[in-house]
Amino acid sequence: MKKYLAPSILAADFNILGQQIRSVGQAGAKYLHIDVMDGIFVPSISFGIPLIRSIRSANDLIFDVHLMVTEPKRYIADFREAGADIISVHIEACGDVRETLEAVKELGAIPGLAFNPETPVEELEPYIPYAGQILLMSVHPGFGGQKFIEGSCERLKLLADLRDRMGLNIPIEIDGGVTLDNASEILQSGADILVAGSSVFNGDIERNIKDFLEVIGE
Ligand code: DX5
Ligand code: ZN
Protein backbone atom coordinates (compact mmCIF):
# COMPACT_ATOMS: atom_id res chain seq x y z
CA MET A 1 0.00 0.00 0.00
CA LYS A 2 1.23 3.52 -0.76
CA LYS A 3 2.32 5.47 2.34
CA TYR A 4 1.43 9.07 3.15
CA LEU A 5 2.15 11.93 5.53
CA ALA A 6 -0.77 13.83 7.10
CA PRO A 7 0.45 17.12 8.64
CA SER A 8 -1.75 18.13 11.61
CA ILE A 9 -2.71 21.81 11.71
CA LEU A 10 -3.19 21.66 15.47
CA ALA A 11 0.47 22.68 15.67
CA ALA A 12 0.17 25.48 13.07
CA ASP A 13 0.40 29.22 13.70
CA PHE A 14 -3.27 30.21 13.26
CA ASN A 15 -2.30 33.79 12.64
CA ILE A 16 -0.85 32.67 9.28
CA LEU A 17 -2.76 29.43 8.82
CA GLY A 18 -3.53 29.90 5.11
CA GLN A 19 0.10 30.53 4.33
CA GLN A 20 1.24 27.49 6.31
CA ILE A 21 -1.31 25.21 4.61
CA ARG A 22 -0.01 26.46 1.25
CA SER A 23 3.49 25.41 2.32
CA VAL A 24 2.15 21.93 3.16
CA GLY A 25 0.83 21.51 -0.39
CA GLN A 26 3.89 23.05 -2.00
CA ALA A 27 6.20 20.66 -0.13
CA GLY A 28 4.28 17.74 -1.66
CA ALA A 29 2.01 16.44 1.13
CA LYS A 30 -1.39 15.15 -0.04
CA TYR A 31 -3.29 15.01 3.26
CA LEU A 32 -4.14 17.58 5.89
CA HIS A 33 -5.02 16.25 9.36
CA ILE A 34 -7.60 18.37 11.16
CA ASP A 35 -8.16 17.75 14.89
CA VAL A 36 -11.55 18.72 16.25
CA MET A 37 -11.84 18.62 20.06
CA ASP A 38 -15.04 19.25 22.01
CA GLY A 39 -13.81 19.80 25.58
CA ILE A 40 -15.81 16.74 26.71
CA PHE A 41 -14.41 13.66 25.01
CA VAL A 42 -10.99 15.29 25.49
CA PRO A 43 -10.11 18.15 27.87
CA SER A 44 -9.28 20.70 25.14
CA ILE A 45 -11.35 22.65 22.66
CA SER A 46 -9.65 23.24 19.30
CA PHE A 47 -11.66 24.52 16.32
CA GLY A 48 -14.60 23.40 14.22
CA ILE A 49 -16.76 23.70 11.16
CA PRO A 50 -16.28 27.38 10.15
CA LEU A 51 -12.50 26.96 10.10
CA ILE A 52 -12.71 23.87 7.89
CA ARG A 53 -15.12 25.55 5.51
CA SER A 54 -12.87 28.56 5.11
CA ILE A 55 -9.62 26.62 4.45
CA ARG A 56 -11.48 24.24 2.09
CA SER A 57 -11.89 26.89 -0.58
CA ALA A 58 -8.15 27.60 -0.65
CA ASN A 59 -6.64 24.19 -1.44
CA ASP A 60 -7.26 20.68 -2.72
CA LEU A 61 -5.51 18.60 -0.04
CA ILE A 62 -7.35 15.54 1.29
CA PHE A 63 -9.08 16.77 4.45
CA ASP A 64 -8.61 14.10 7.10
CA VAL A 65 -10.88 15.22 9.93
CA HIS A 66 -10.29 13.58 13.32
CA LEU A 67 -13.31 14.08 15.55
CA MET A 68 -12.44 13.88 19.25
CA VAL A 69 -16.08 14.58 19.99
CA THR A 70 -18.73 12.81 22.06
CA GLU A 71 -21.52 11.29 19.94
CA PRO A 72 -20.02 12.58 16.65
CA LYS A 73 -23.00 11.38 14.62
CA ARG A 74 -24.72 14.66 15.52
CA TYR A 75 -22.17 16.63 13.47
CA ILE A 76 -20.92 14.45 10.61
CA ALA A 77 -23.25 15.94 7.98
CA ASP A 78 -21.99 19.42 8.89
CA PHE A 79 -18.35 18.35 8.68
CA ARG A 80 -18.96 16.67 5.33
CA GLU A 81 -20.69 19.75 4.00
CA ALA A 82 -17.77 21.91 5.22
CA GLY A 83 -15.37 19.83 3.11
CA ALA A 84 -14.19 16.77 5.05
CA ASP A 85 -13.00 13.90 2.81
CA ILE A 86 -12.25 11.49 5.65
CA ILE A 87 -14.16 11.62 8.93
CA SER A 88 -12.70 9.61 11.81
CA VAL A 89 -14.79 8.93 14.89
CA HIS A 90 -13.67 7.36 18.17
CA ILE A 91 -14.95 3.92 19.11
CA GLU A 92 -15.07 5.21 22.72
CA ALA A 93 -17.25 8.21 21.77
CA CYS A 94 -20.05 6.63 19.70
CA GLY A 95 -23.31 5.23 21.05
CA ASP A 96 -23.57 3.06 17.92
CA VAL A 97 -20.21 2.69 16.17
CA ARG A 98 -21.47 0.80 13.13
CA GLU A 99 -24.32 3.20 12.52
CA THR A 100 -21.95 6.18 12.78
CA LEU A 101 -19.45 4.71 10.30
CA GLU A 102 -22.27 3.87 7.89
CA ALA A 103 -23.64 7.39 8.16
CA VAL A 104 -20.23 8.84 7.20
CA LYS A 105 -20.09 6.53 4.18
CA GLU A 106 -23.60 7.47 3.10
CA LEU A 107 -22.51 11.10 3.02
CA GLY A 108 -19.77 10.18 0.53
CA ALA A 109 -16.82 10.53 2.92
CA ILE A 110 -14.38 7.83 4.06
CA PRO A 111 -15.27 6.60 7.56
CA GLY A 112 -12.27 6.36 9.88
CA LEU A 113 -12.36 4.31 13.07
CA ALA A 114 -10.15 5.90 15.76
CA PHE A 115 -9.21 4.35 19.09
CA ASN A 116 -7.37 5.39 22.23
CA PRO A 117 -4.14 3.90 23.62
CA GLU A 118 -5.99 2.03 26.41
CA THR A 119 -8.57 0.41 24.10
CA PRO A 120 -7.64 -3.20 23.23
CA VAL A 121 -7.08 -3.76 19.49
CA GLU A 122 -9.52 -6.73 19.52
CA GLU A 123 -12.41 -4.38 20.38
CA LEU A 124 -12.21 -2.94 16.85
CA GLU A 125 -12.83 -6.23 15.09
CA PRO A 126 -16.64 -6.06 14.72
CA TYR A 127 -16.43 -2.57 13.20
CA ILE A 128 -13.43 -2.85 10.87
CA PRO A 129 -15.60 -4.07 7.96
CA TYR A 130 -17.50 -0.75 8.08
CA ALA A 131 -14.37 1.43 8.19
CA GLY A 132 -12.38 2.84 5.28
CA GLN A 133 -9.44 3.69 7.51
CA ILE A 134 -8.29 2.95 11.07
CA LEU A 135 -6.62 5.55 13.29
CA LEU A 136 -4.40 4.29 16.08
CA MET A 137 -3.65 6.90 18.76
CA SER A 138 -0.04 6.74 19.95
CA VAL A 139 -0.65 9.46 22.60
CA HIS A 140 -3.67 10.21 24.80
CA PRO A 141 -5.82 12.42 22.59
CA GLY A 142 -6.30 16.06 23.46
CA PHE A 143 -2.92 17.74 22.98
CA GLY A 144 -0.20 18.05 20.38
CA GLY A 145 3.49 17.76 21.18
CA GLN A 146 3.28 14.69 23.44
CA LYS A 147 5.74 11.83 23.55
CA PHE A 148 5.03 8.68 21.49
CA ILE A 149 3.71 6.00 23.89
CA GLU A 150 6.02 3.05 24.06
CA GLY A 151 4.27 -0.12 22.96
CA SER A 152 2.33 1.66 20.19
CA CYS A 153 4.38 -0.13 17.52
CA GLU A 154 3.37 -3.47 19.07
CA ARG A 155 -0.28 -2.41 18.93
CA LEU A 156 0.23 -1.33 15.34
CA LYS A 157 1.57 -4.78 14.42
CA LEU A 158 -1.41 -6.46 16.13
CA LEU A 159 -3.79 -4.21 14.23
CA ALA A 160 -2.06 -4.74 10.87
CA ASP A 161 -2.22 -8.53 11.48
CA LEU A 162 -5.90 -8.35 12.37
CA ARG A 163 -6.68 -6.32 9.25
CA ASP A 164 -4.72 -8.74 7.05
CA ARG A 165 -6.39 -11.80 8.63
CA MET A 166 -9.76 -10.21 7.91
CA GLY A 167 -8.67 -9.90 4.27
CA LEU A 168 -9.21 -6.13 4.24
CA ASN A 169 -7.02 -3.63 2.48
CA ILE A 170 -7.71 -0.43 4.41
CA PRO A 171 -4.98 2.01 5.48
CA ILE A 172 -3.85 2.32 9.09
CA GLU A 173 -3.07 5.83 10.29
CA ILE A 174 -0.99 6.55 13.38
CA ASP A 175 -1.40 9.76 15.35
CA GLY A 176 0.67 11.29 18.13
CA GLY A 177 4.35 11.81 18.83
CA VAL A 178 5.52 10.90 15.33
CA THR A 179 8.97 12.32 14.52
CA LEU A 180 11.64 11.86 11.88
CA ASP A 181 13.46 9.65 14.39
CA ASN A 182 10.68 7.10 14.97
CA ALA A 183 9.03 7.27 11.50
CA SER A 184 10.95 4.31 10.02
CA GLU A 185 10.11 1.96 12.89
CA ILE A 186 6.45 3.02 12.71
CA LEU A 187 6.32 2.37 8.96
CA GLN A 188 7.94 -1.04 9.43
CA SER A 189 5.35 -1.86 12.09
CA GLY A 190 2.59 -1.44 9.53
CA ALA A 191 1.41 2.18 9.43
CA ASP A 192 0.25 3.56 6.06
CA ILE A 193 -0.45 7.19 7.02
CA LEU A 194 1.67 9.13 9.51
CA VAL A 195 0.10 12.12 11.26
CA ALA A 196 2.68 14.68 12.36
CA GLY A 197 1.90 17.99 14.05
CA SER A 198 4.75 19.55 16.00
CA SER A 199 7.46 17.75 14.02
CA VAL A 200 6.11 19.38 10.83
CA PHE A 201 5.05 22.84 12.01
CA ASN A 202 7.93 23.61 14.42
CA GLY A 203 10.69 25.11 12.30
CA ASP A 204 10.89 25.06 8.52
CA ILE A 205 7.62 23.43 7.40
CA GLU A 206 8.64 22.68 3.81
CA ARG A 207 12.02 21.26 4.86
CA ASN A 208 10.38 19.08 7.55
CA ILE A 209 7.79 17.74 5.11
CA LYS A 210 10.40 16.98 2.46
CA ASP A 211 12.45 15.08 5.06
CA PHE A 212 9.38 13.07 6.10
CA LEU A 213 8.41 12.32 2.50
CA GLU A 214 11.88 10.97 1.88
CA VAL A 215 11.61 8.53 4.82
CA ILE A 216 8.06 7.57 3.80
CA GLY A 217 8.86 7.27 0.10
CA GLU A 218 5.64 9.17 -0.75
C1 DX5 B 1 -3.79 14.68 19.45
C2 DX5 B 1 -4.12 14.88 18.00
C3 DX5 B 1 -2.95 14.79 17.10
C4 DX5 B 1 -1.91 15.86 17.29
C5 DX5 B 1 -0.59 15.28 16.95
O1 DX5 B 1 -4.96 14.58 20.19
O2 DX5 B 1 -5.05 13.91 17.57
O3 DX5 B 1 -3.35 14.74 15.74
O4 DX5 B 1 -2.13 16.99 16.48
O5 DX5 B 1 0.39 16.18 17.31
P1 DX5 B 1 1.92 15.75 17.47
O6 DX5 B 1 2.38 15.24 16.13
O7 DX5 B 1 2.58 17.02 17.87
O8 DX5 B 1 1.99 14.68 18.52
ZN1 ZN C 1 -5.43 13.72 15.35
PDB file of C-alpha atoms and ligand atoms in Angstrom:
ATOM      1  CA  MET A   1       0.000   0.000   0.000  1.00  0.00           C
ATOM      2  CA  LYS A   2       1.227   3.517  -0.757  1.00  0.00           C
ATOM      3  CA  LYS A   3       2.320   5.470   2.343  1.00  0.00           C
ATOM      4  CA  TYR A   4       1.433   9.072   3.155  1.00  0.00           C
ATOM      5  CA  LEU A   5       2.150  11.932   5.531  1.00  0.00           C
ATOM      6  CA  ALA A   6      -0.768  13.833   7.100  1.00  0.00           C
ATOM      7  CA  PRO A   7       0.454  17.121   8.643  1.00  0.00           C
ATOM      8  CA  SER A   8      -1.748  18.127  11.607  1.00  0.00           C
ATOM      9  CA  ILE A   9      -2.708  21.806  11.705  1.00  0.00           C
ATOM     10  CA  LEU A  10      -3.195  21.656  15.468  1.00  0.00           C
ATOM     11  CA  ALA A  11       0.472  22.682  15.667  1.00  0.00           C
ATOM     12  CA  ALA A  12       0.169  25.476  13.067  1.00  0.00           C
ATOM     13  CA  ASP A  13       0.399  29.218  13.696  1.00  0.00           C
ATOM     14  CA  PHE A  14      -3.266  30.208  13.256  1.00  0.00           C
ATOM     15  CA  ASN A  15      -2.296  33.787  12.645  1.00  0.00           C
ATOM     16  CA  ILE A  16      -0.849  32.672   9.283  1.00  0.00           C
ATOM     17  CA  LEU A  17      -2.763  29.434   8.817  1.00  0.00           C
ATOM     18  CA  GLY A  18      -3.529  29.901   5.112  1.00  0.00           C
ATOM     19  CA  GLN A  19       0.100  30.532   4.325  1.00  0.00           C
ATOM     20  CA  GLN A  20       1.237  27.487   6.309  1.00  0.00           C
ATOM     21  CA  ILE A  21      -1.305  25.208   4.608  1.00  0.00           C
ATOM     22  CA  ARG A  22      -0.014  26.460   1.246  1.00  0.00           C
ATOM     23  CA  SER A  23       3.490  25.409   2.317  1.00  0.00           C
ATOM     24  CA  VAL A  24       2.148  21.930   3.160  1.00  0.00           C
ATOM     25  CA  GLY A  25       0.831  21.512  -0.394  1.00  0.00           C
ATOM     26  CA  GLN A  26       3.894  23.054  -1.996  1.00  0.00           C
ATOM     27  CA  ALA A  27       6.196  20.664  -0.134  1.00  0.00           C
ATOM     28  CA  GLY A  28       4.284  17.743  -1.663  1.00  0.00           C
ATOM     29  CA  ALA A  29       2.011  16.435   1.127  1.00  0.00           C
ATOM     30  CA  LYS A  30      -1.389  15.152  -0.039  1.00  0.00           C
ATOM     31  CA  TYR A  31      -3.285  15.006   3.260  1.00  0.00           C
ATOM     32  CA  LEU A  32      -4.145  17.583   5.890  1.00  0.00           C
ATOM     33  CA  HIS A  33      -5.023  16.246   9.356  1.00  0.00           C
ATOM     34  CA  ILE A  34      -7.599  18.372  11.156  1.00  0.00           C
ATOM     35  CA  ASP A  35      -8.156  17.748  14.892  1.00  0.00           C
ATOM     36  CA  VAL A  36     -11.547  18.718  16.250  1.00  0.00           C
ATOM     37  CA  MET A  37     -11.845  18.619  20.059  1.00  0.00           C
ATOM     38  CA  ASP A  38     -15.037  19.245  22.005  1.00  0.00           C
ATOM     39  CA  GLY A  39     -13.807  19.796  25.577  1.00  0.00           C
ATOM     40  CA  ILE A  40     -15.808  16.743  26.714  1.00  0.00           C
ATOM     41  CA  PHE A  41     -14.407  13.663  25.006  1.00  0.00           C
ATOM     42  CA  VAL A  42     -10.992  15.293  25.488  1.00  0.00           C
ATOM     43  CA  PRO A  43     -10.110  18.148  27.872  1.00  0.00           C
ATOM     44  CA  SER A  44      -9.279  20.695  25.137  1.00  0.00           C
ATOM     45  CA  ILE A  45     -11.354  22.652  22.655  1.00  0.00           C
ATOM     46  CA  SER A  46      -9.646  23.243  19.300  1.00  0.00           C
ATOM     47  CA  PHE A  47     -11.663  24.521  16.323  1.00  0.00           C
ATOM     48  CA  GLY A  48     -14.598  23.399  14.215  1.00  0.00           C
ATOM     49  CA  ILE A  49     -16.763  23.697  11.161  1.00  0.00           C
ATOM     50  CA  PRO A  50     -16.276  27.377  10.152  1.00  0.00           C
ATOM     51  CA  LEU A  51     -12.497  26.955  10.098  1.00  0.00           C
ATOM     52  CA  ILE A  52     -12.708  23.867   7.891  1.00  0.00           C
ATOM     53  CA  ARG A  53     -15.118  25.553   5.507  1.00  0.00           C
ATOM     54  CA  SER A  54     -12.866  28.559   5.107  1.00  0.00           C
ATOM     55  CA  ILE A  55      -9.620  26.621   4.451  1.00  0.00           C
ATOM     56  CA  ARG A  56     -11.482  24.244   2.090  1.00  0.00           C
ATOM     57  CA  SER A  57     -11.891  26.890  -0.576  1.00  0.00           C
ATOM     58  CA  ALA A  58      -8.152  27.603  -0.651  1.00  0.00           C
ATOM     59  CA  ASN A  59      -6.643  24.194  -1.438  1.00  0.00           C
ATOM     60  CA  ASP A  60      -7.259  20.679  -2.724  1.00  0.00           C
ATOM     61  CA  LEU A  61      -5.514  18.597  -0.043  1.00  0.00           C
ATOM     62  CA  ILE A  62      -7.350  15.544   1.289  1.00  0.00           C
ATOM     63  CA  PHE A  63      -9.081  16.772   4.445  1.00  0.00           C
ATOM     64  CA  ASP A  64      -8.612  14.102   7.097  1.00  0.00           C
ATOM     65  CA  VAL A  65     -10.878  15.218   9.928  1.00  0.00           C
ATOM     66  CA  HIS A  66     -10.288  13.576  13.323  1.00  0.00           C
ATOM     67  CA  LEU A  67     -13.312  14.077  15.548  1.00  0.00           C
ATOM     68  CA  MET A  68     -12.444  13.878  19.248  1.00  0.00           C
ATOM     69  CA  VAL A  69     -16.075  14.575  19.986  1.00  0.00           C
ATOM     70  CA  THR A  70     -18.730  12.813  22.063  1.00  0.00           C
ATOM     71  CA  GLU A  71     -21.518  11.294  19.938  1.00  0.00           C
ATOM     72  CA  PRO A  72     -20.021  12.584  16.653  1.00  0.00           C
ATOM     73  CA  LYS A  73     -23.004  11.382  14.624  1.00  0.00           C
ATOM     74  CA  ARG A  74     -24.716  14.657  15.521  1.00  0.00           C
ATOM     75  CA  TYR A  75     -22.171  16.627  13.467  1.00  0.00           C
ATOM     76  CA  ILE A  76     -20.918  14.453  10.612  1.00  0.00           C
ATOM     77  CA  ALA A  77     -23.253  15.939   7.982  1.00  0.00           C
ATOM     78  CA  ASP A  78     -21.993  19.420   8.894  1.00  0.00           C
ATOM     79  CA  PHE A  79     -18.354  18.349   8.678  1.00  0.00           C
ATOM     80  CA  ARG A  80     -18.964  16.667   5.333  1.00  0.00           C
ATOM     81  CA  GLU A  81     -20.690  19.752   3.996  1.00  0.00           C
ATOM     82  CA  ALA A  82     -17.773  21.910   5.220  1.00  0.00           C
ATOM     83  CA  GLY A  83     -15.373  19.826   3.107  1.00  0.00           C
ATOM     84  CA  ALA A  84     -14.189  16.767   5.045  1.00  0.00           C
ATOM     85  CA  ASP A  85     -12.997  13.899   2.809  1.00  0.00           C
ATOM     86  CA  ILE A  86     -12.253  11.486   5.650  1.00  0.00           C
ATOM     87  CA  ILE A  87     -14.158  11.624   8.934  1.00  0.00           C
ATOM     88  CA  SER A  88     -12.696   9.609  11.814  1.00  0.00           C
ATOM     89  CA  VAL A  89     -14.792   8.934  14.895  1.00  0.00           C
ATOM     90  CA  HIS A  90     -13.667   7.359  18.169  1.00  0.00           C
ATOM     91  CA  ILE A  91     -14.954   3.919  19.110  1.00  0.00           C
ATOM     92  CA  GLU A  92     -15.075   5.209  22.716  1.00  0.00           C
ATOM     93  CA  ALA A  93     -17.255   8.208  21.766  1.00  0.00           C
ATOM     94  CA  CYS A  94     -20.053   6.626  19.697  1.00  0.00           C
ATOM     95  CA  GLY A  95     -23.314   5.228  21.055  1.00  0.00           C
ATOM     96  CA  ASP A  96     -23.571   3.055  17.923  1.00  0.00           C
ATOM     97  CA  VAL A  97     -20.211   2.688  16.175  1.00  0.00           C
ATOM     98  CA  ARG A  98     -21.467   0.798  13.133  1.00  0.00           C
ATOM     99  CA  GLU A  99     -24.321   3.199  12.516  1.00  0.00           C
ATOM    100  CA  THR A 100     -21.949   6.184  12.782  1.00  0.00           C
ATOM    101  CA  LEU A 101     -19.445   4.712  10.298  1.00  0.00           C
ATOM    102  CA  GLU A 102     -22.266   3.871   7.886  1.00  0.00           C
ATOM    103  CA  ALA A 103     -23.641   7.389   8.159  1.00  0.00           C
ATOM    104  CA  VAL A 104     -20.232   8.836   7.199  1.00  0.00           C
ATOM    105  CA  LYS A 105     -20.094   6.533   4.179  1.00  0.00           C
ATOM    106  CA  GLU A 106     -23.599   7.471   3.097  1.00  0.00           C
ATOM    107  CA  LEU A 107     -22.506  11.105   3.018  1.00  0.00           C
ATOM    108  CA  GLY A 108     -19.775  10.182   0.525  1.00  0.00           C
ATOM    109  CA  ALA A 109     -16.817  10.532   2.921  1.00  0.00           C
ATOM    110  CA  ILE A 110     -14.382   7.835   4.056  1.00  0.00           C
ATOM    111  CA  PRO A 111     -15.271   6.604   7.564  1.00  0.00           C
ATOM    112  CA  GLY A 112     -12.271   6.363   9.884  1.00  0.00           C
ATOM    113  CA  LEU A 113     -12.360   4.308  13.072  1.00  0.00           C
ATOM    114  CA  ALA A 114     -10.152   5.903  15.761  1.00  0.00           C
ATOM    115  CA  PHE A 115      -9.211   4.348  19.092  1.00  0.00           C
ATOM    116  CA  ASN A 116      -7.366   5.389  22.229  1.00  0.00           C
ATOM    117  CA  PRO A 117      -4.139   3.899  23.624  1.00  0.00           C
ATOM    118  CA  GLU A 118      -5.988   2.028  26.413  1.00  0.00           C
ATOM    119  CA  THR A 119      -8.569   0.411  24.103  1.00  0.00           C
ATOM    120  CA  PRO A 120      -7.644  -3.201  23.231  1.00  0.00           C
ATOM    121  CA  VAL A 121      -7.079  -3.760  19.493  1.00  0.00           C
ATOM    122  CA  GLU A 122      -9.524  -6.728  19.520  1.00  0.00           C
ATOM    123  CA  GLU A 123     -12.409  -4.383  20.377  1.00  0.00           C
ATOM    124  CA  LEU A 124     -12.208  -2.943  16.852  1.00  0.00           C
ATOM    125  CA  GLU A 125     -12.825  -6.232  15.092  1.00  0.00           C
ATOM    126  CA  PRO A 126     -16.636  -6.062  14.723  1.00  0.00           C
ATOM    127  CA  TYR A 127     -16.429  -2.566  13.203  1.00  0.00           C
ATOM    128  CA  ILE A 128     -13.431  -2.846  10.869  1.00  0.00           C
ATOM    129  CA  PRO A 129     -15.604  -4.073   7.955  1.00  0.00           C
ATOM    130  CA  TYR A 130     -17.497  -0.751   8.082  1.00  0.00           C
ATOM    131  CA  ALA A 131     -14.367   1.429   8.194  1.00  0.00           C
ATOM    132  CA  GLY A 132     -12.382   2.835   5.278  1.00  0.00           C
ATOM    133  CA  GLN A 133      -9.438   3.691   7.515  1.00  0.00           C
ATOM    134  CA  ILE A 134      -8.286   2.947  11.072  1.00  0.00           C
ATOM    135  CA  LEU A 135      -6.620   5.550  13.287  1.00  0.00           C
ATOM    136  CA  LEU A 136      -4.405   4.291  16.080  1.00  0.00           C
ATOM    137  CA  MET A 137      -3.652   6.901  18.757  1.00  0.00           C
ATOM    138  CA  SER A 138      -0.041   6.740  19.946  1.00  0.00           C
ATOM    139  CA  VAL A 139      -0.650   9.460  22.601  1.00  0.00           C
ATOM    140  CA  HIS A 140      -3.671  10.209  24.796  1.00  0.00           C
ATOM    141  CA  PRO A 141      -5.823  12.422  22.594  1.00  0.00           C
ATOM    142  CA  GLY A 142      -6.301  16.063  23.457  1.00  0.00           C
ATOM    143  CA  PHE A 143      -2.924  17.739  22.982  1.00  0.00           C
ATOM    144  CA  GLY A 144      -0.201  18.051  20.382  1.00  0.00           C
ATOM    145  CA  GLY A 145       3.487  17.759  21.176  1.00  0.00           C
ATOM    146  CA  GLN A 146       3.282  14.692  23.443  1.00  0.00           C
ATOM    147  CA  LYS A 147       5.742  11.825  23.550  1.00  0.00           C
ATOM    148  CA  PHE A 148       5.031   8.682  21.487  1.00  0.00           C
ATOM    149  CA  ILE A 149       3.712   6.004  23.886  1.00  0.00           C
ATOM    150  CA  GLU A 150       6.021   3.046  24.060  1.00  0.00           C
ATOM    151  CA  GLY A 151       4.274  -0.119  22.962  1.00  0.00           C
ATOM    152  CA  SER A 152       2.333   1.657  20.190  1.00  0.00           C
ATOM    153  CA  CYS A 153       4.383  -0.135  17.523  1.00  0.00           C
ATOM    154  CA  GLU A 154       3.369  -3.467  19.066  1.00  0.00           C
ATOM    155  CA  ARG A 155      -0.278  -2.412  18.929  1.00  0.00           C
ATOM    156  CA  LEU A 156       0.228  -1.335  15.344  1.00  0.00           C
ATOM    157  CA  LYS A 157       1.567  -4.775  14.417  1.00  0.00           C
ATOM    158  CA  LEU A 158      -1.407  -6.462  16.132  1.00  0.00           C
ATOM    159  CA  LEU A 159      -3.792  -4.206  14.229  1.00  0.00           C
ATOM    160  CA  ALA A 160      -2.064  -4.743  10.870  1.00  0.00           C
ATOM    161  CA  ASP A 161      -2.217  -8.533  11.477  1.00  0.00           C
ATOM    162  CA  LEU A 162      -5.898  -8.351  12.372  1.00  0.00           C
ATOM    163  CA  ARG A 163      -6.678  -6.322   9.247  1.00  0.00           C
ATOM    164  CA  ASP A 164      -4.720  -8.743   7.054  1.00  0.00           C
ATOM    165  CA  ARG A 165      -6.395 -11.802   8.632  1.00  0.00           C
ATOM    166  CA  MET A 166      -9.758 -10.205   7.914  1.00  0.00           C
ATOM    167  CA  GLY A 167      -8.667  -9.897   4.268  1.00  0.00           C
ATOM    168  CA  LEU A 168      -9.212  -6.132   4.240  1.00  0.00           C
ATOM    169  CA  ASN A 169      -7.025  -3.632   2.479  1.00  0.00           C
ATOM    170  CA  ILE A 170      -7.707  -0.434   4.411  1.00  0.00           C
ATOM    171  CA  PRO A 171      -4.981   2.013   5.478  1.00  0.00           C
ATOM    172  CA  ILE A 172      -3.850   2.319   9.090  1.00  0.00           C
ATOM    173  CA  GLU A 173      -3.071   5.827  10.294  1.00  0.00           C
ATOM    174  CA  ILE A 174      -0.991   6.545  13.384  1.00  0.00           C
ATOM    175  CA  ASP A 175      -1.398   9.756  15.347  1.00  0.00           C
ATOM    176  CA  GLY A 176       0.668  11.294  18.126  1.00  0.00           C
ATOM    177  CA  GLY A 177       4.350  11.813  18.834  1.00  0.00           C
ATOM    178  CA  VAL A 178       5.519  10.899  15.327  1.00  0.00           C
ATOM    179  CA  THR A 179       8.966  12.320  14.520  1.00  0.00           C
ATOM    180  CA  LEU A 180      11.643  11.857  11.879  1.00  0.00           C
ATOM    181  CA  ASP A 181      13.457   9.648  14.392  1.00  0.00           C
ATOM    182  CA  ASN A 182      10.682   7.102  14.967  1.00  0.00           C
ATOM    183  CA  ALA A 183       9.031   7.265  11.502  1.00  0.00           C
ATOM    184  CA  SER A 184      10.952   4.310  10.017  1.00  0.00           C
ATOM    185  CA  GLU A 185      10.112   1.958  12.887  1.00  0.00           C
ATOM    186  CA  ILE A 186       6.450   3.024  12.709  1.00  0.00           C
ATOM    187  CA  LEU A 187       6.323   2.370   8.962  1.00  0.00           C
ATOM    188  CA  GLN A 188       7.944  -1.035   9.427  1.00  0.00           C
ATOM    189  CA  SER A 189       5.354  -1.861  12.090  1.00  0.00           C
ATOM    190  CA  GLY A 190       2.588  -1.444   9.530  1.00  0.00           C
ATOM    191  CA  ALA A 191       1.407   2.184   9.431  1.00  0.00           C
ATOM    192  CA  ASP A 192       0.250   3.564   6.065  1.00  0.00           C
ATOM    193  CA  ILE A 193      -0.454   7.191   7.018  1.00  0.00           C
ATOM    194  CA  LEU A 194       1.674   9.132   9.514  1.00  0.00           C
ATOM    195  CA  VAL A 195       0.103  12.117  11.256  1.00  0.00           C
ATOM    196  CA  ALA A 196       2.682  14.679  12.356  1.00  0.00           C
ATOM    197  CA  GLY A 197       1.895  17.989  14.048  1.00  0.00           C
ATOM    198  CA  SER A 198       4.753  19.551  16.001  1.00  0.00           C
ATOM    199  CA  SER A 199       7.457  17.750  14.019  1.00  0.00           C
ATOM    200  CA  VAL A 200       6.106  19.376  10.827  1.00  0.00           C
ATOM    201  CA  PHE A 201       5.054  22.844  12.008  1.00  0.00           C
ATOM    202  CA  ASN A 202       7.926  23.614  14.416  1.00  0.00           C
ATOM    203  CA  GLY A 203      10.690  25.109  12.304  1.00  0.00           C
ATOM    204  CA  ASP A 204      10.892  25.059   8.516  1.00  0.00           C
ATOM    205  CA  ILE A 205       7.623  23.432   7.395  1.00  0.00           C
ATOM    206  CA  GLU A 206       8.643  22.681   3.811  1.00  0.00           C
ATOM    207  CA  ARG A 207      12.020  21.256   4.858  1.00  0.00           C
ATOM    208  CA  ASN A 208      10.375  19.085   7.549  1.00  0.00           C
ATOM    209  CA  ILE A 209       7.790  17.740   5.108  1.00  0.00           C
ATOM    210  CA  LYS A 210      10.400  16.984   2.461  1.00  0.00           C
ATOM    211  CA  ASP A 211      12.450  15.083   5.059  1.00  0.00           C
ATOM    212  CA  PHE A 212       9.376  13.074   6.099  1.00  0.00           C
ATOM    213  CA  LEU A 213       8.415  12.319   2.499  1.00  0.00           C
ATOM    214  CA  GLU A 214      11.885  10.974   1.878  1.00  0.00           C
ATOM    215  CA  VAL A 215      11.606   8.533   4.816  1.00  0.00           C
ATOM    216  CA  ILE A 216       8.065   7.566   3.799  1.00  0.00           C
ATOM    217  CA  GLY A 217       8.856   7.273   0.102  1.00  0.00           C
ATOM    218  CA  GLU A 218       5.635   9.167  -0.749  1.00  0.00           C
TER     219      GLU A 218
HETATM  220  C1  DX5 B   1      -3.792  14.679  19.453  1.00  0.00           C
HETATM  221  C2  DX5 B   1      -4.116  14.881  18.000  1.00  0.00           C
HETATM  222  C3  DX5 B   1      -2.947  14.788  17.098  1.00  0.00           C
HETATM  223  C4  DX5 B   1      -1.911  15.860  17.287  1.00  0.00           C
HETATM  224  C5  DX5 B   1      -0.592  15.279  16.955  1.00  0.00           C
HETATM  225  O1  DX5 B   1      -4.965  14.580  20.189  1.00  0.00           O
HETATM  226  O2  DX5 B   1      -5.045  13.906  17.573  1.00  0.00           O
HETATM  227  O3  DX5 B   1      -3.346  14.735  15.743  1.00  0.00           O
HETATM  228  O4  DX5 B   1      -2.126  16.986  16.478  1.00  0.00           O
HETATM  229  O5  DX5 B   1       0.390  16.178  17.306  1.00  0.00           O
HETATM  230  P1  DX5 B   1       1.924  15.749  17.467  1.00  0.00           P
HETATM  231  O6  DX5 B   1       2.380  15.241  16.127  1.00  0.00           O
HETATM  232  O7  DX5 B   1       2.583  17.020  17.867  1.00  0.00           O
HETATM  233  O8  DX5 B   1       1.989  14.682  18.522  1.00  0.00           O
HETATM  234 ZN    ZN B   2      -5.431  13.718  15.346  1.00  0.00          ZN
END
